[in-house]
CSV table of C-alpha atoms in Angstrom, one decimal:
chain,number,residue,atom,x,y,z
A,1,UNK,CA,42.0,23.9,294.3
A,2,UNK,CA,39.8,20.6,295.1
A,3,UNK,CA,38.6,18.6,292.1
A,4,UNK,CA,34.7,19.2,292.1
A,5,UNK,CA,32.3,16.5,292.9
A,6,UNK,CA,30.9,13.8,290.7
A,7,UNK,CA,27.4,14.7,290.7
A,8,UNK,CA,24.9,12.5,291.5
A,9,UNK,CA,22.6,11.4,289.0
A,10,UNK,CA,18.7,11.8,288.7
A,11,UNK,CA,18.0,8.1,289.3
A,12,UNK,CA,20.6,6.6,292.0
A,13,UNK,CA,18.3,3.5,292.9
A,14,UNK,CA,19.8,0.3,291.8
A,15,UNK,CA,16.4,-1.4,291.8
A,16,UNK,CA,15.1,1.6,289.4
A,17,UNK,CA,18.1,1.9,287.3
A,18,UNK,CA,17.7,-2.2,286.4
A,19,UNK,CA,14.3,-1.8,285.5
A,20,UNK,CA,15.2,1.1,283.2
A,21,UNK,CA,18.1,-0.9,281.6
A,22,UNK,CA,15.6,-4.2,281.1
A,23,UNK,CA,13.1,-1.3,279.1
A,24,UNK,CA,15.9,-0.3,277.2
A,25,UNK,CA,17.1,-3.5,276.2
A,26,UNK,CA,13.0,-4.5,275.7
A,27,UNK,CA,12.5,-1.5,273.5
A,28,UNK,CA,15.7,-2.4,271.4
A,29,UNK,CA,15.1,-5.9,270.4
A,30,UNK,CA,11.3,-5.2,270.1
A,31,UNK,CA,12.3,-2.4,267.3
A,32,UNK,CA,15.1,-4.8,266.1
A,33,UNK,CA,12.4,-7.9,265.0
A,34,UNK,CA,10.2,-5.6,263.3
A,35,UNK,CA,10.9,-6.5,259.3
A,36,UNK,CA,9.4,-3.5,257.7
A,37,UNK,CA,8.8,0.3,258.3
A,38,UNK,CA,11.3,2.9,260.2
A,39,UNK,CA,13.0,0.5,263.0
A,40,UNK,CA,13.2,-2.0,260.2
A,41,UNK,CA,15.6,0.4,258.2
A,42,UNK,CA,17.0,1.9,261.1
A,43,UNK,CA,18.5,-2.1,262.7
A,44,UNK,CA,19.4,-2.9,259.0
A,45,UNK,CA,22.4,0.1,259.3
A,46,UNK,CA,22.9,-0.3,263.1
A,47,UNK,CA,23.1,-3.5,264.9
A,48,UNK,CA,20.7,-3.8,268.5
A,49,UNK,CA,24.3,-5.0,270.2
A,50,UNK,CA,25.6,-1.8,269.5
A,51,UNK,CA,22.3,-0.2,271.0
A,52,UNK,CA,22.4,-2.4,274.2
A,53,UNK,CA,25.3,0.0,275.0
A,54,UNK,CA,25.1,3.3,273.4
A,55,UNK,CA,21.4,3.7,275.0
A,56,UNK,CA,22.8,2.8,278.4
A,57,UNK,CA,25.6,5.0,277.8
A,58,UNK,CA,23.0,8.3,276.8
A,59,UNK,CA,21.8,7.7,280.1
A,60,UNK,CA,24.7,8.1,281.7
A,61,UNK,CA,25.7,11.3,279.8
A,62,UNK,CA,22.5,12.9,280.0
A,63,UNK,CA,22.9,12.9,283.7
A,64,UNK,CA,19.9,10.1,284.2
A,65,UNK,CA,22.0,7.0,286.0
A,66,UNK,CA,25.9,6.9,286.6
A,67,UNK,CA,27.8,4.0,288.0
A,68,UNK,CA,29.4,6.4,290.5
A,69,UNK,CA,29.2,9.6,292.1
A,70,UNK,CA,30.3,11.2,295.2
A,71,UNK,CA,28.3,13.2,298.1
A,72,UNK,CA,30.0,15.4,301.1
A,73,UNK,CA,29.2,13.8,304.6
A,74,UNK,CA,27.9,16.2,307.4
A,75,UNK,CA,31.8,15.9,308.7
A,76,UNK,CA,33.2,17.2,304.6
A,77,UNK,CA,34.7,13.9,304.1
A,78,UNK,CA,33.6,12.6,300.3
A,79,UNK,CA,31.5,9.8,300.3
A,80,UNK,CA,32.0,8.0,297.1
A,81,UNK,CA,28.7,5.8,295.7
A,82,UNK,CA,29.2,3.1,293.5
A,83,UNK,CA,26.3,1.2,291.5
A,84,UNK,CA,26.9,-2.7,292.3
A,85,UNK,CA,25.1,-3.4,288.4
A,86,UNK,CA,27.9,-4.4,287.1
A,87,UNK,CA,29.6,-6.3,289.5
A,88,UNK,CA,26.6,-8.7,289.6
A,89,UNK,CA,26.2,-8.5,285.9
A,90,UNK,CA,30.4,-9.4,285.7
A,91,UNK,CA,30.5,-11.8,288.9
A,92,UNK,CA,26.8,-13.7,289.1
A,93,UNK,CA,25.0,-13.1,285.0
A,94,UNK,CA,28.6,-12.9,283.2
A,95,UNK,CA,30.0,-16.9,284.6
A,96,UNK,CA,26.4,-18.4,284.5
A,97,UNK,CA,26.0,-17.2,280.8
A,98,UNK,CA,29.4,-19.2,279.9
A,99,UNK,CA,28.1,-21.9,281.9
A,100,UNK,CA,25.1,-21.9,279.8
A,101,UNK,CA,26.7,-21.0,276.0
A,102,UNK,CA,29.5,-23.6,276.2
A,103,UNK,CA,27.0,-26.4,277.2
A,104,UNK,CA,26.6,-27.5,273.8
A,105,UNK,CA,30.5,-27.0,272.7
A,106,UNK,CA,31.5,-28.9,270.3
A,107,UNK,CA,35.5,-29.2,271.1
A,108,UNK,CA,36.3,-30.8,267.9
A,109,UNK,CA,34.7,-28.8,265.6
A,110,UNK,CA,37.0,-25.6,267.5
A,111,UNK,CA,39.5,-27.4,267.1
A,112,UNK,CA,38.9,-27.7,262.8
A,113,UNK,CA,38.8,-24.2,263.1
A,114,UNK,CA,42.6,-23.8,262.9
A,115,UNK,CA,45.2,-21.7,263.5
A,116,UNK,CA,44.0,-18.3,262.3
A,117,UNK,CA,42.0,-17.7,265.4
A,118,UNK,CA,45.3,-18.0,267.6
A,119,UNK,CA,47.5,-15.6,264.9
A,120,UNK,CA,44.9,-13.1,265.2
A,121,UNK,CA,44.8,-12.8,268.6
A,122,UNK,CA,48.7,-12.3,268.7
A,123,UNK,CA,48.8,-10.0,265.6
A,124,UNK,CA,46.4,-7.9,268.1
A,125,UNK,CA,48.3,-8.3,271.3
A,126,UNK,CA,51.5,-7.3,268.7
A,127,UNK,CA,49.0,-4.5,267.8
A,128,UNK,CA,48.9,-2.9,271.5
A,129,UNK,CA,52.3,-3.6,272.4
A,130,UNK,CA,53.5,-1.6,269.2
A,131,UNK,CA,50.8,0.6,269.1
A,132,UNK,CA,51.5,2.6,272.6
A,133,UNK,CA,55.4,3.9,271.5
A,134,UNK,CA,54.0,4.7,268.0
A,135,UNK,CA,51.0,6.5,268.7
A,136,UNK,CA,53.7,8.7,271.9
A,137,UNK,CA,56.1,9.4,268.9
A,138,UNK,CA,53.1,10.8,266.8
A,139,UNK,CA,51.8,12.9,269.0
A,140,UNK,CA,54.6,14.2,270.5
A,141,UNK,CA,54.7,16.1,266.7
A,142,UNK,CA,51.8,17.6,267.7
A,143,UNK,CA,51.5,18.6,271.5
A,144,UNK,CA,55.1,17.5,272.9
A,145,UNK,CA,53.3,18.1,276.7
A,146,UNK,CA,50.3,15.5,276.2
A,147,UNK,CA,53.0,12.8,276.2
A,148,UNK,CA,55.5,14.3,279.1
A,149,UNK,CA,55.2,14.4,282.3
A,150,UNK,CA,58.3,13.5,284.8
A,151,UNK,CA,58.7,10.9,287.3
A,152,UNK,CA,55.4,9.5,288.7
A,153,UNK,CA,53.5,11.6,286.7
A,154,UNK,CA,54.9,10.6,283.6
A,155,UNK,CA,52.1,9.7,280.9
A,156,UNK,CA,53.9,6.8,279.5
A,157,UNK,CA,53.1,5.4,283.2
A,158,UNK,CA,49.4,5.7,282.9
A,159,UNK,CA,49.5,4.2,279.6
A,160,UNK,CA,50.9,1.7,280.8
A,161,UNK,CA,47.8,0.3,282.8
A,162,UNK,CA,45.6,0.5,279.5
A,163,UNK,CA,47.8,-1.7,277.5
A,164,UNK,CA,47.6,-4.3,280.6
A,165,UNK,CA,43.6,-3.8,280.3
A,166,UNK,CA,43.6,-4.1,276.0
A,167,UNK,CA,46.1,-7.2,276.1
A,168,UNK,CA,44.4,-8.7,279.2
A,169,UNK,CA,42.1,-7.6,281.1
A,170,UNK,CA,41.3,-6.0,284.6
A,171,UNK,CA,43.9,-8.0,286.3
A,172,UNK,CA,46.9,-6.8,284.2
A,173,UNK,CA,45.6,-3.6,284.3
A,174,UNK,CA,46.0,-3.1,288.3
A,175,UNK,CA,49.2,-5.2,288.1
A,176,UNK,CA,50.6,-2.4,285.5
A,177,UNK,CA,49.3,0.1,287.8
A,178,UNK,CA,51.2,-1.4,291.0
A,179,UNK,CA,54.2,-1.8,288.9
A,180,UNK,CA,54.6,2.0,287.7
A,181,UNK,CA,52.7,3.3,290.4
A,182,UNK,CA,51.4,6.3,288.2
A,183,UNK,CA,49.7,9.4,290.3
A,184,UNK,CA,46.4,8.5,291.5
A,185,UNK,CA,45.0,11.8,290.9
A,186,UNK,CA,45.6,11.6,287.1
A,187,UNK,CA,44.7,8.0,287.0
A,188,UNK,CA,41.1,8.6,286.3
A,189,UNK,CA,42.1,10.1,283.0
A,190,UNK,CA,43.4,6.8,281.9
A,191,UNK,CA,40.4,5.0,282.7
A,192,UNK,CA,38.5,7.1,280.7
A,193,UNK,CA,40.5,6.7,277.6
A,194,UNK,CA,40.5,2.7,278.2
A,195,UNK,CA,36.2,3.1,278.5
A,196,UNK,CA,36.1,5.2,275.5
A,197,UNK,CA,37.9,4.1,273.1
A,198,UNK,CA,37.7,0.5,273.7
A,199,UNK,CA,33.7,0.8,273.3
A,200,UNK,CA,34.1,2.9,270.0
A,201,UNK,CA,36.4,0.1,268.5
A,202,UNK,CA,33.3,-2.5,269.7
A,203,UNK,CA,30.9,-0.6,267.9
A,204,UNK,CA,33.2,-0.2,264.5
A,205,UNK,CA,33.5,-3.9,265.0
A,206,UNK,CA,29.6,-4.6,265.3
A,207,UNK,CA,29.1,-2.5,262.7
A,208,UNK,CA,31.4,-4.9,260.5
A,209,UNK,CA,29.3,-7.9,261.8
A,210,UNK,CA,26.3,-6.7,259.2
A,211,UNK,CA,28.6,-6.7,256.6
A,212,UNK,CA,30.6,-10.3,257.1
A,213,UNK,CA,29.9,-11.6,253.7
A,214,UNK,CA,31.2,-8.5,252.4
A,215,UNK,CA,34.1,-8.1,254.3
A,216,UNK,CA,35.3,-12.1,254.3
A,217,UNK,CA,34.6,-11.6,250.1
A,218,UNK,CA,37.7,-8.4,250.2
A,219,UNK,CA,39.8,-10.4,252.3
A,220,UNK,CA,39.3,-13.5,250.2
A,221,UNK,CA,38.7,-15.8,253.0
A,222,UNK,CA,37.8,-19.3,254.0
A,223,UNK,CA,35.1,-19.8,256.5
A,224,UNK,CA,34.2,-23.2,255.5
A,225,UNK,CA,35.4,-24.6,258.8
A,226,UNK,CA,33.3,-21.9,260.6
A,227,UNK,CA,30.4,-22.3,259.0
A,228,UNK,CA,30.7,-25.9,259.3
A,229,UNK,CA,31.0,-25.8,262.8
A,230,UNK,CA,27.2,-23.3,262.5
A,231,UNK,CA,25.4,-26.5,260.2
A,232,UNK,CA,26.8,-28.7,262.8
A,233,UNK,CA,25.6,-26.9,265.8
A,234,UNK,CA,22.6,-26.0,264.9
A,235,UNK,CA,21.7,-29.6,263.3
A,236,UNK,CA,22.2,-30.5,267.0
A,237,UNK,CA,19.6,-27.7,268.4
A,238,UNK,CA,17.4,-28.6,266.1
A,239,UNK,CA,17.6,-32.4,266.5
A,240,UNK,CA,16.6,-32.0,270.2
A,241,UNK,CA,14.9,-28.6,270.0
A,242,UNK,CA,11.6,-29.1,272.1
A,243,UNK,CA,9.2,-26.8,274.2
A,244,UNK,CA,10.8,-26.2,277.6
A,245,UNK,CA,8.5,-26.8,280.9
A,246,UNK,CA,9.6,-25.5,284.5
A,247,UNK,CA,12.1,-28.1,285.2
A,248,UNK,CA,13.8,-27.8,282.1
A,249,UNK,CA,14.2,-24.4,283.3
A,250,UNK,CA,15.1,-24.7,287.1
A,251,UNK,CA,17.5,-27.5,285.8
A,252,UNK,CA,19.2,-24.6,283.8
A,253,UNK,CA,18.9,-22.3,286.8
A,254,UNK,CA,20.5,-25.2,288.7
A,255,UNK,CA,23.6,-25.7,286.1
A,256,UNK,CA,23.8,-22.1,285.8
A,257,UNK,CA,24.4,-21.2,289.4
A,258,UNK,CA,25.6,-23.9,291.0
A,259,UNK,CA,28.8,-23.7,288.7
A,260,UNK,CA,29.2,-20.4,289.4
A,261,UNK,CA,28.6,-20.6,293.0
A,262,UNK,CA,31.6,-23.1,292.5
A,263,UNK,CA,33.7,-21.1,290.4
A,264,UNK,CA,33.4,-18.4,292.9
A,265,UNK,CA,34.2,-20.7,295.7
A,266,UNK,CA,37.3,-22.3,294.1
A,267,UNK,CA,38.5,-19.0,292.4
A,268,UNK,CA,39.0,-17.1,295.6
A,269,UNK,CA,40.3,-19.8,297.3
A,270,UNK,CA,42.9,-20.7,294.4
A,271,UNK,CA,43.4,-16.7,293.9
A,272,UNK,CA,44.5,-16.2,298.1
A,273,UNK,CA,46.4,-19.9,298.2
A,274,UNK,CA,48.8,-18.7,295.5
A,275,UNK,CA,48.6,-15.2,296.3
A,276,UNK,CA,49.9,-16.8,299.7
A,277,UNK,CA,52.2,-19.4,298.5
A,278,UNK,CA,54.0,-17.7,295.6
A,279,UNK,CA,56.1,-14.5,295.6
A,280,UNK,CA,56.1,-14.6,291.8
A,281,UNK,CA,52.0,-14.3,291.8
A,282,UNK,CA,51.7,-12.0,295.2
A,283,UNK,CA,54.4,-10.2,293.6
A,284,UNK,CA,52.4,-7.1,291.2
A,285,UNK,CA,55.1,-6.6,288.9
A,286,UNK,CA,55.5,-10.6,288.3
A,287,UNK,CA,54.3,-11.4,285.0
A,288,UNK,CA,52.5,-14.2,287.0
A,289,UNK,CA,50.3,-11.9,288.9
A,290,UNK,CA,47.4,-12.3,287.3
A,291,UNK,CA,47.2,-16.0,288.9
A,292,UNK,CA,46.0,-14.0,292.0
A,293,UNK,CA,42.9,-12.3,290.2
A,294,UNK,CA,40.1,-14.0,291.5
A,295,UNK,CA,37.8,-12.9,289.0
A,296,UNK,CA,40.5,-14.6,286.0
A,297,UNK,CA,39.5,-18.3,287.7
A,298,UNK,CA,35.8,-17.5,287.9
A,299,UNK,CA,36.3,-17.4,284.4
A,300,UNK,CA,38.1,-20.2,283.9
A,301,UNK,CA,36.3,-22.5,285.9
A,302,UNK,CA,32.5,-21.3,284.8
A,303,UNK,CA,34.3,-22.0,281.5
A,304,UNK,CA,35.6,-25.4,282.3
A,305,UNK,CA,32.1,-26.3,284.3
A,306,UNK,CA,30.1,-25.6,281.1
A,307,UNK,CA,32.9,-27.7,278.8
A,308,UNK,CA,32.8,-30.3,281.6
A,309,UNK,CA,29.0,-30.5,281.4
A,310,UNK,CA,28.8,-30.9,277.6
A,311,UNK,CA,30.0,-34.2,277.8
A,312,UNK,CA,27.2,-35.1,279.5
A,313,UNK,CA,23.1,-35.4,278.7
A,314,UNK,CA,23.1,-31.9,280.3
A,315,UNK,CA,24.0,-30.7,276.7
A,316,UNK,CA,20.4,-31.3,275.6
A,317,UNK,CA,19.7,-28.6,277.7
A,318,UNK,CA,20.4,-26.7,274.9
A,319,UNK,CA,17.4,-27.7,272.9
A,320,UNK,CA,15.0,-26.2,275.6
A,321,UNK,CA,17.2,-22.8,275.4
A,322,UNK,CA,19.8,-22.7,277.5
A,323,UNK,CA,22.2,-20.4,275.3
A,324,UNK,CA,19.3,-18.1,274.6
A,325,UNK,CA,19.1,-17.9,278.6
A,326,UNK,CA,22.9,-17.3,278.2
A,327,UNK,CA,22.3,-15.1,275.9
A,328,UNK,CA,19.9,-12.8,277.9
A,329,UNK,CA,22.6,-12.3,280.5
A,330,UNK,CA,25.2,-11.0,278.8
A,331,UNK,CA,22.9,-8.3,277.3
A,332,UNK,CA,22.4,-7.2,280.5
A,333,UNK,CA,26.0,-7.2,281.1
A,334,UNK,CA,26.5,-5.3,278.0
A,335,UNK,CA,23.7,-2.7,279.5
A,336,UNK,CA,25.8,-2.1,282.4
A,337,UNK,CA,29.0,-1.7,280.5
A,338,UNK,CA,27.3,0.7,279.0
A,339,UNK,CA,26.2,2.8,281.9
A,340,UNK,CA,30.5,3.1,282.4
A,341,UNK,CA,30.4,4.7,279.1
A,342,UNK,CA,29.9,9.0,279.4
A,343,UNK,CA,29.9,10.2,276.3
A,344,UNK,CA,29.8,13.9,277.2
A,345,UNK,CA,33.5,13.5,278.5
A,346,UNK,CA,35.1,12.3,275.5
A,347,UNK,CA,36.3,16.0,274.6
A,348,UNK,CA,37.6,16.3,278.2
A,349,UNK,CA,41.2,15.5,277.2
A,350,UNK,CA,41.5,15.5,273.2
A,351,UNK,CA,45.4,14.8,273.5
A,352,UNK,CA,44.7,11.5,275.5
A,353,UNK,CA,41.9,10.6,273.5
A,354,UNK,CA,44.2,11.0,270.5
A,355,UNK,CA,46.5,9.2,271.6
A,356,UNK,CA,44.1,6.6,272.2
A,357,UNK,CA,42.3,6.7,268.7
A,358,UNK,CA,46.0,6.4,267.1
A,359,UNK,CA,46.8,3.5,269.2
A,360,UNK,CA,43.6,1.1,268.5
A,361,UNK,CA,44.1,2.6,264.5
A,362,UNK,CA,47.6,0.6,264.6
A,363,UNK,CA,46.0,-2.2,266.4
A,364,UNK,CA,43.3,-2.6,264.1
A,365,UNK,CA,45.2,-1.8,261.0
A,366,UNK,CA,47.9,-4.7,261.4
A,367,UNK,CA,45.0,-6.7,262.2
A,368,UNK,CA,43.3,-6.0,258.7
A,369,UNK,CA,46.8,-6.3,257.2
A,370,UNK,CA,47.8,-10.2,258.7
A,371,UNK,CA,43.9,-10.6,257.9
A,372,UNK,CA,44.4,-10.2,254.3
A,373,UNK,CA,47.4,-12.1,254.1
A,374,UNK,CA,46.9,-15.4,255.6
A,375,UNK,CA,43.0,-14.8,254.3
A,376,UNK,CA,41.2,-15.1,257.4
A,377,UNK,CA,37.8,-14.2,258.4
A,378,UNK,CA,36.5,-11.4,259.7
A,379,UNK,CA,35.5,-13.5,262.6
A,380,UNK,CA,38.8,-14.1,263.8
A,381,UNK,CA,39.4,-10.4,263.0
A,382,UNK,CA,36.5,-9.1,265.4
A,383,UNK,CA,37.2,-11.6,268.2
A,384,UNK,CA,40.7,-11.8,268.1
A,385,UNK,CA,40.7,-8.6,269.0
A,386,UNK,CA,37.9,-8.4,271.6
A,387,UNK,CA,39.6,-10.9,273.0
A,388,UNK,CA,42.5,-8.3,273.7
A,389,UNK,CA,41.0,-5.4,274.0
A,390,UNK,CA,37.8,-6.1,276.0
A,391,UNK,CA,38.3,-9.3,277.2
A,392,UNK,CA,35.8,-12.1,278.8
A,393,UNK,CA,32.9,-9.2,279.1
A,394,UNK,CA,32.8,-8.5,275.5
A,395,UNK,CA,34.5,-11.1,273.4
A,396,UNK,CA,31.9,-13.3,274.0
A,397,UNK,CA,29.4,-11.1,273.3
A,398,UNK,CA,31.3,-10.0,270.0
A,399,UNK,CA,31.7,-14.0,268.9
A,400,UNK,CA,27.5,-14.6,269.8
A,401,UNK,CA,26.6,-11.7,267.4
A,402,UNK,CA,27.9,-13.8,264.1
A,403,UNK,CA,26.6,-17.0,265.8
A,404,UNK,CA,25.7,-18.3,268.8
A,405,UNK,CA,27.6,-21.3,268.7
A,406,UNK,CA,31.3,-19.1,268.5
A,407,UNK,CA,30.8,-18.0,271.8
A,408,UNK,CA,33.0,-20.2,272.9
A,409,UNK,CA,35.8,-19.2,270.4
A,410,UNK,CA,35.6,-15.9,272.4
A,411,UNK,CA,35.5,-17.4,275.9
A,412,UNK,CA,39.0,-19.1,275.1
A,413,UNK,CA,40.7,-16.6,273.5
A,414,UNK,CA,39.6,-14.2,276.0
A,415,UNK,CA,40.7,-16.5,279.0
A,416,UNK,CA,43.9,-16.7,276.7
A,417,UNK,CA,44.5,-13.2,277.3
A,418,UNK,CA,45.2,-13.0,280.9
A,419,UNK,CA,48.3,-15.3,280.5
A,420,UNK,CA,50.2,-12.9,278.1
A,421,UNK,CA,48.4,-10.0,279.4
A,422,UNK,CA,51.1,-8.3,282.0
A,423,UNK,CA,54.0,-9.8,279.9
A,424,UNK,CA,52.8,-8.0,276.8
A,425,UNK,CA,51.8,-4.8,278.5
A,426,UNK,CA,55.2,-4.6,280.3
A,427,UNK,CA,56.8,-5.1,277.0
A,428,UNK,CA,54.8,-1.8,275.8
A,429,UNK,CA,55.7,0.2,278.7
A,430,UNK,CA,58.8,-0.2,278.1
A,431,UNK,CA,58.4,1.2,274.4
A,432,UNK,CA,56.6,3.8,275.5
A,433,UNK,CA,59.4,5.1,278.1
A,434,UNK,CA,61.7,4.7,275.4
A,435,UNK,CA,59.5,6.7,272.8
A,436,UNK,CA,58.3,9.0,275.3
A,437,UNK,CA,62.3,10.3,275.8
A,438,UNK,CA,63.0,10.3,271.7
């Protein structure tokens, strides 16, 4: 029996389904500045982050866009369609946004942050790599046959590609899936547990970000050093804040593009020369591997091109707007995230879901539990693990929503997360065999 068909959706024009995201994301933050009456309410209880996906993602379930679908050519052969949204949004708008939010870092005043953004990040990666094994053995209770499976087909295999995509990112996640070499056929399962419970956990978290005070007051913590590093950044936007004229913003455009025309062009010529020169990196089971994602030294080198540039007068860019610019992009990388996001197949596979739900509940319970003991804020909570579990698309975006001038916090920590990414999700696998035969 063949698997049926994606279906198509009603709208399957890229051109139309872009406008349709840009009136979504007009109609949220329109609703979100209002300050009295329903939408007032309504954005006090649910941030417009948060809404920048889930409206995207109604589309999608409802049948309206998809970001793939298949067709039957005249010959039977499947044709598979794929929307290219979101690679532009993640290769051209996602490395000109860094470019344009770490313009005005201020490397220093990271730096005072400490150490508790670091031992937050680990206590999540520690959170994933224990989590897998646990949630198998819990389960297994339950429904001993959502966790079996023999040979290639073993579940623990699967799983192992979402702990290289929640430590890492996209790059450990196909080096996991090279390395156990799990059946295609079921692999789309996996996928959809990584998509959905990876975007519930980002809304819990954006939910916490209207409750900050609250939270940092129960876990007694010092932000002095981060809200420092807000008085001092935004002393500095408003020092050279003026109104922007067209070359202010085709100088932008200019920054913008031109680093990430050379972070493409240097990232896919760094990813095939050590692809080409190194075993260990060619190699998809090397822990190295991920020095042969292209898309890991766009990120790095936008990164390093907008760190680069803030030592220059090309930070006062940031008084005629550049991270707002910035800004604007990754909501419309967040919209096409979004449109990943099907909501109607969450029920599809409750074991696999379950197990997923179990396994970001360890993750984010030792990360509350280390949070309260070395008192840290619930910044480093939210980003630390972002920058695990979703990586340079969405710790960013996670860091901008407390303020704009973290965003870089996320950008490192996220970049951070490819290095231990395959390491940490081989470490897990392993667990999970082990747990998986208990």
């Amino acid at each position: 029996m063949t698997e049926p068909l994606l279906p198509a959706p009603l709208i399957t024009d890229d051109t139309v389904v872009f406008g349709l995201l840009a009136l979504c994301l007009g109609f949220i933050f329109y609703g979100s500045s209002k300050k009295t009456g329903f939408w007032s309410k309504f954005y006090g209880i649910v941030p417009g982050v948060l809404m920048c996906y889930l409206l995207p993602g109604i589309l999608a379930s409802t049948g309206v866009v998809a970001e793939k679908w298949e067709t039957l050519s005249e010959t039977g052969e499947i044709i598979t369609h794929t929307s290219s949204l979101y690679y532009v949004a993640s290769r051209y708008l996602l490395p000109a946004a860094l470019v344009l939010m770490t313009l005005s870092i201020d490397l220093k005043a990271i730096m005072n942050l400490g150490s508790k953004a670091l031992i937050m990040f680990l206590t999540g990666s520690a959170g994933i790599i224990i989590g897998g094994p646990i949630a198998i053995l819990i389960v297994s209770i339950f429904s001993p046959d959502t966790v079996g499976g023999n040979d290639f087909d073993a579940i623990w295999r699967g799983l192992s590609t979402i702990a290289g995509s929640w430590i890492g990112g996209g790059a450990n996640q196909a080096a996991m899936y090279e390395i156990f070499k799990y059946n295609p056929e079921k692999y789309g399962a996996m996928v959809l547990v990584d998509i959905v419970v990876a975007n519930i956990w980002m809304a819990i978290i954006l939910l916490g970000v209207g409750r900050t005070k609250q939270i940092d007051k129960w876990l007694k913590a010092d932000t002095s050093a981060i809200e420092t590093l807000k008085v001092k950044v935004t002393a500095f936007a408003e020092k050279i804040t003026r109104v922007p004229t067209l070359k202010d913003y085709m100088m932008m455009l200019c920054f913008a593009f031109a680093a990430t025309g050379i972070a493409h062009f240097f990232g896919n010529h760094m990813s095939t020369v050590l692809t080409n020169s190194f075993e260990s990196v060619s190699d998809q089971k090397s822990f190295l591997s991920f020095l042969g994602s292209s898309f890991f030294w766009m990120v790095v080198i936008a990164t390093a091109a907008g760190i680069a540039l803030s030592f220059t007068k090309a930070k006062n860019y940031e008084g005629a707007g550049a991270s707002k610019i910035g800004g604007m992009f990754i909501y419309l990388l967040v919209a096409t995230i979004g449109m990943k996001m099907d909501l109607g197949k969450v029920l599809e596979n409750p074991g696999l879901i379950a197990i997923g739900f179990i396994w970001i509940s360890i993750h984010a319970g030792l990360l509350i539990l280390v949070a309260k003991l070395i008192k840290a804020p619930f910044f480093f909570l939210a980003v630390g693990s972002q920058a695990n579990v979703g990586g340079a698309a969405s710790a960013p975006v996670v860091a901008a929503e407390f303020h704009p001038s973290l965003t870089s916090v996320g950008v490192l920590l996220a970049v951070f997360g490819y290095v231990v990414g395959t390491g940490g999700a081989l470490l897990c696998a392993y667990l999970m065999e082990v747990a998986s035969a208990l």
